[in-house]
Amino acid sequence: MKPSQKGLRRIINANRYSFRGLVAALRSEAAFRQECALLIIIVPTLLFVQTGLIAKLLLIITYGIVLITELLNSAIEAVVDRIGPDFHELSGKAKDIASAAVFISILLMLITWVSILFLAPS
């Protein structure tokens, strides 16, 4: 185990590890790449949507929740795969539950987007 770091060095290392995780997800996770590509298209499009700042922030935040959940799902899958290639009921359960979390985050995002963009009064 590494000796604990303090102060600015700890913050720098934490950011480096986080960036390394993002790069790993972009390289190895197709779903995360697709969601990031869609985000690159969607965010500039929001500039042209006639809605308030709070609504736009809600749209971006719910999309961010999808990205965060996808990252956690990928981490759980990596840990389960690291344990071994043999099928185990608990391994399948962990992967299925993580996938369900992604599904729920996508539903939440879709409900928010449809409500704001199509159902809310302008």
PDB file of C-alpha atoms in Angstrom:
ATOM      1  CA  MET A   1       0.000   0.000   0.000  1.00  0.00           C
ATOM      2  CA  LYS A   2       1.268   3.467  -0.863  1.00  0.00           C
ATOM      3  CA  PRO A   3       2.064   5.864   1.942  1.00  0.00           C
ATOM      4  CA  SER A   4      -0.644   8.482   2.176  1.00  0.00           C
ATOM      5  CA  GLN A   5       0.074  11.717   0.411  1.00  0.00           C
ATOM      6  CA  LYS A   6      -0.994  15.113   1.608  1.00  0.00           C
ATOM      7  CA  GLY A   7      -1.721  18.543   0.268  1.00  0.00           C
ATOM      8  CA  LEU A   8      -1.206  19.566  -3.306  1.00  0.00           C
ATOM      9  CA  ARG A   9       0.585  16.319  -4.267  1.00  0.00           C
ATOM     10  CA  ARG A  10      -2.500  14.292  -3.268  1.00  0.00           C
ATOM     11  CA  ILE A  11      -4.770  16.549  -5.347  1.00  0.00           C
ATOM     12  CA  ILE A  12      -2.474  16.334  -8.368  1.00  0.00           C
ATOM     13  CA  ASN A  13      -2.298  12.542  -8.141  1.00  0.00           C
ATOM     14  CA  ALA A  14      -6.054  12.203  -7.647  1.00  0.00           C
ATOM     15  CA  ASN A  15      -6.644  14.260 -10.794  1.00  0.00           C
ATOM     16  CA  ARG A  16      -4.095  12.196 -12.707  1.00  0.00           C
ATOM     17  CA  TYR A  17      -5.830   8.946 -11.674  1.00  0.00           C
ATOM     18  CA  SER A  18      -9.217  10.389 -12.628  1.00  0.00           C
ATOM     19  CA  PHE A  19      -7.961  11.460 -16.047  1.00  0.00           C
ATOM     20  CA  ARG A  20      -6.389   8.025 -16.547  1.00  0.00           C
ATOM     21  CA  GLY A  21      -9.769   6.452 -15.722  1.00  0.00           C
ATOM     22  CA  LEU A  22     -11.546   8.642 -18.275  1.00  0.00           C
ATOM     23  CA  VAL A  23      -9.003   7.729 -20.941  1.00  0.00           C
ATOM     24  CA  ALA A  24      -9.342   4.026 -20.091  1.00  0.00           C
ATOM     25  CA  ALA A  25     -13.137   4.251 -20.336  1.00  0.00           C
ATOM     26  CA  LEU A  26     -12.954   6.062 -23.672  1.00  0.00           C
ATOM     27  CA  ARG A  27     -10.552   3.461 -25.047  1.00  0.00           C
ATOM     28  CA  SER A  28     -12.290   0.339 -23.802  1.00  0.00           C
ATOM     29  CA  GLU A  29     -15.990   1.101 -23.356  1.00  0.00           C
ATOM     30  CA  ALA A  30     -18.045   1.539 -26.524  1.00  0.00           C
ATOM     31  CA  ALA A  31     -21.156   2.709 -24.652  1.00  0.00           C
ATOM     32  CA  PHE A  32     -19.188   5.439 -22.872  1.00  0.00           C
ATOM     33  CA  ARG A  33     -17.662   6.588 -26.186  1.00  0.00           C
ATOM     34  CA  GLN A  34     -21.108   6.753 -27.776  1.00  0.00           C
ATOM     35  CA  GLU A  35     -22.540   8.716 -24.857  1.00  0.00           C
ATOM     36  CA  CYS A  36     -19.614  11.177 -24.959  1.00  0.00           C
ATOM     37  CA  ALA A  37     -19.998  11.635 -28.712  1.00  0.00           C
ATOM     38  CA  LEU A  38     -23.686  12.353 -28.272  1.00  0.00           C
ATOM     39  CA  LEU A  39     -22.886  14.834 -25.506  1.00  0.00           C
ATOM     40  CA  ILE A  40     -20.533  16.723 -27.838  1.00  0.00           C
ATOM     41  CA  ILE A  41     -23.460  17.124 -30.239  1.00  0.00           C
ATOM     42  CA  ILE A  42     -26.132  17.866 -27.648  1.00  0.00           C
ATOM     43  CA  VAL A  43     -24.447  20.540 -25.517  1.00  0.00           C
ATOM     44  CA  PRO A  44     -23.868  23.035 -28.366  1.00  0.00           C
ATOM     45  CA  THR A  45     -27.420  22.366 -29.572  1.00  0.00           C
ATOM     46  CA  LEU A  46     -28.736  23.543 -26.196  1.00  0.00           C
ATOM     47  CA  LEU A  47     -27.522  27.040 -27.065  1.00  0.00           C
ATOM     48  CA  PHE A  48     -30.345  27.251 -29.590  1.00  0.00           C
ATOM     49  CA  VAL A  49     -33.095  25.813 -27.380  1.00  0.00           C
ATOM     50  CA  GLN A  50     -35.522  28.404 -26.065  1.00  0.00           C
ATOM     51  CA  THR A  51     -35.550  27.523 -22.382  1.00  0.00           C
ATOM     52  CA  GLY A  52     -34.177  28.995 -19.186  1.00  0.00           C
ATOM     53  CA  LEU A  53     -30.785  28.470 -17.629  1.00  0.00           C
ATOM     54  CA  ILE A  54     -32.108  26.156 -14.899  1.00  0.00           C
ATOM     55  CA  ALA A  55     -33.786  23.920 -17.469  1.00  0.00           C
ATOM     56  CA  LYS A  56     -30.592  23.750 -19.541  1.00  0.00           C
ATOM     57  CA  LEU A  57     -28.602  22.881 -16.420  1.00  0.00           C
ATOM     58  CA  LEU A  58     -31.077  20.098 -15.613  1.00  0.00           C
ATOM     59  CA  LEU A  59     -30.643  18.706 -19.114  1.00  0.00           C
ATOM     60  CA  ILE A  60     -26.858  18.689 -18.785  1.00  0.00           C
ATOM     61  CA  ILE A  61     -26.901  17.335 -15.212  1.00  0.00           C
ATOM     62  CA  THR A  62     -29.154  14.406 -16.104  1.00  0.00           C
ATOM     63  CA  TYR A  63     -26.843  13.565 -18.992  1.00  0.00           C
ATOM     64  CA  GLY A  64     -23.910  13.779 -16.580  1.00  0.00           C
ATOM     65  CA  ILE A  65     -25.661  11.276 -14.322  1.00  0.00           C
ATOM     66  CA  VAL A  66     -25.793   8.849 -17.260  1.00  0.00           C
ATOM     67  CA  LEU A  67     -22.049   9.272 -17.833  1.00  0.00           C
ATOM     68  CA  ILE A  68     -21.250   8.788 -14.142  1.00  0.00           C
ATOM     69  CA  THR A  69     -23.436   5.688 -13.950  1.00  0.00           C
ATOM     70  CA  GLU A  70     -21.823   4.279 -17.087  1.00  0.00           C
ATOM     71  CA  LEU A  71     -18.380   4.763 -15.543  1.00  0.00           C
ATOM     72  CA  LEU A  72     -19.456   2.986 -12.349  1.00  0.00           C
ATOM     73  CA  ASN A  73     -20.985   0.179 -14.411  1.00  0.00           C
ATOM     74  CA  SER A  74     -17.726  -0.231 -16.320  1.00  0.00           C
ATOM     75  CA  ALA A  75     -15.742  -0.290 -13.074  1.00  0.00           C
ATOM     76  CA  ILE A  76     -17.985  -2.996 -11.614  1.00  0.00           C
ATOM     77  CA  GLU A  77     -17.706  -5.049 -14.802  1.00  0.00           C
ATOM     78  CA  ALA A  78     -13.909  -4.727 -14.743  1.00  0.00           C
ATOM     79  CA  VAL A  79     -13.698  -5.897 -11.134  1.00  0.00           C
ATOM     80  CA  VAL A  80     -16.031  -8.834 -11.782  1.00  0.00           C
ATOM     81  CA  ASP A  81     -14.062  -9.821 -14.904  1.00  0.00           C
ATOM     82  CA  ARG A  82     -10.820  -9.556 -12.918  1.00  0.00           C
ATOM     83  CA  ILE A  83     -12.077 -12.153 -10.443  1.00  0.00           C
ATOM     84  CA  GLY A  84     -12.239 -14.784 -13.162  1.00  0.00           C
ATOM     85  CA  PRO A  85     -13.809 -15.872 -16.433  1.00  0.00           C
ATOM     86  CA  ASP A  86     -16.003 -18.554 -14.860  1.00  0.00           C
ATOM     87  CA  PHE A  87     -19.688 -17.785 -14.551  1.00  0.00           C
ATOM     88  CA  HIS A  88     -20.893 -17.208 -11.045  1.00  0.00           C
ATOM     89  CA  GLU A  89     -24.415 -16.223 -10.071  1.00  0.00           C
ATOM     90  CA  LEU A  90     -23.197 -13.298  -7.928  1.00  0.00           C
ATOM     91  CA  SER A  91     -20.958 -12.005 -10.721  1.00  0.00           C
ATOM     92  CA  GLY A  92     -23.905 -12.021 -13.108  1.00  0.00           C
ATOM     93  CA  LYS A  93     -26.085 -10.364 -10.497  1.00  0.00           C
ATOM     94  CA  ALA A  94     -23.529  -7.575  -9.925  1.00  0.00           C
ATOM     95  CA  LYS A  95     -23.250  -6.897 -13.643  1.00  0.00           C
ATOM     96  CA  ASP A  96     -27.021  -6.959 -14.128  1.00  0.00           C
ATOM     97  CA  ILE A  97     -27.633  -4.555 -11.247  1.00  0.00           C
ATOM     98  CA  ALA A  98     -24.968  -2.157 -12.539  1.00  0.00           C
ATOM     99  CA  SER A  99     -26.556  -2.324 -15.984  1.00  0.00           C
ATOM    100  CA  ALA A 100     -29.956  -1.633 -14.431  1.00  0.00           C
ATOM    101  CA  ALA A 101     -28.499   1.499 -12.809  1.00  0.00           C
ATOM    102  CA  VAL A 102     -27.424   2.735 -16.255  1.00  0.00           C
ATOM    103  CA  PHE A 103     -30.875   1.945 -17.611  1.00  0.00           C
ATOM    104  CA  ILE A 104     -32.587   3.899 -14.830  1.00  0.00           C
ATOM    105  CA  SER A 105     -30.259   6.870 -15.330  1.00  0.00           C
ATOM    106  CA  ILE A 106     -31.089   6.883 -19.046  1.00  0.00           C
ATOM    107  CA  LEU A 107     -34.822   6.745 -18.260  1.00  0.00           C
ATOM    108  CA  LEU A 108     -34.425   9.651 -15.834  1.00  0.00           C
ATOM    109  CA  MET A 109     -32.571  11.621 -18.485  1.00  0.00           C
ATOM    110  CA  LEU A 110     -35.182  10.880 -21.153  1.00  0.00           C
ATOM    111  CA  ILE A 111     -38.075  11.836 -18.872  1.00  0.00           C
ATOM    112  CA  THR A 112     -36.310  15.093 -17.990  1.00  0.00           C
ATOM    113  CA  TRP A 113     -35.440  15.926 -21.599  1.00  0.00           C
ATOM    114  CA  VAL A 114     -38.910  15.166 -22.954  1.00  0.00           C
ATOM    115  CA  SER A 115     -40.577  17.065 -20.113  1.00  0.00           C
ATOM    116  CA  ILE A 116     -38.435  20.166 -20.580  1.00  0.00           C
ATOM    117  CA  LEU A 117     -38.158  20.243 -24.345  1.00  0.00           C
ATOM    118  CA  PHE A 118     -41.639  19.083 -25.364  1.00  0.00           C
ATOM    119  CA  LEU A 119     -44.087  19.246 -22.462  1.00  0.00           C
ATOM    120  CA  ALA A 120     -43.077  22.292 -20.411  1.00  0.00           C
ATOM    121  CA  PRO A 121     -44.644  25.612 -21.408  1.00  0.00           C
ATOM    122  CA  SER A 122     -42.180  27.945 -23.116  1.00  0.00           C
TER     123      SER A 122
END
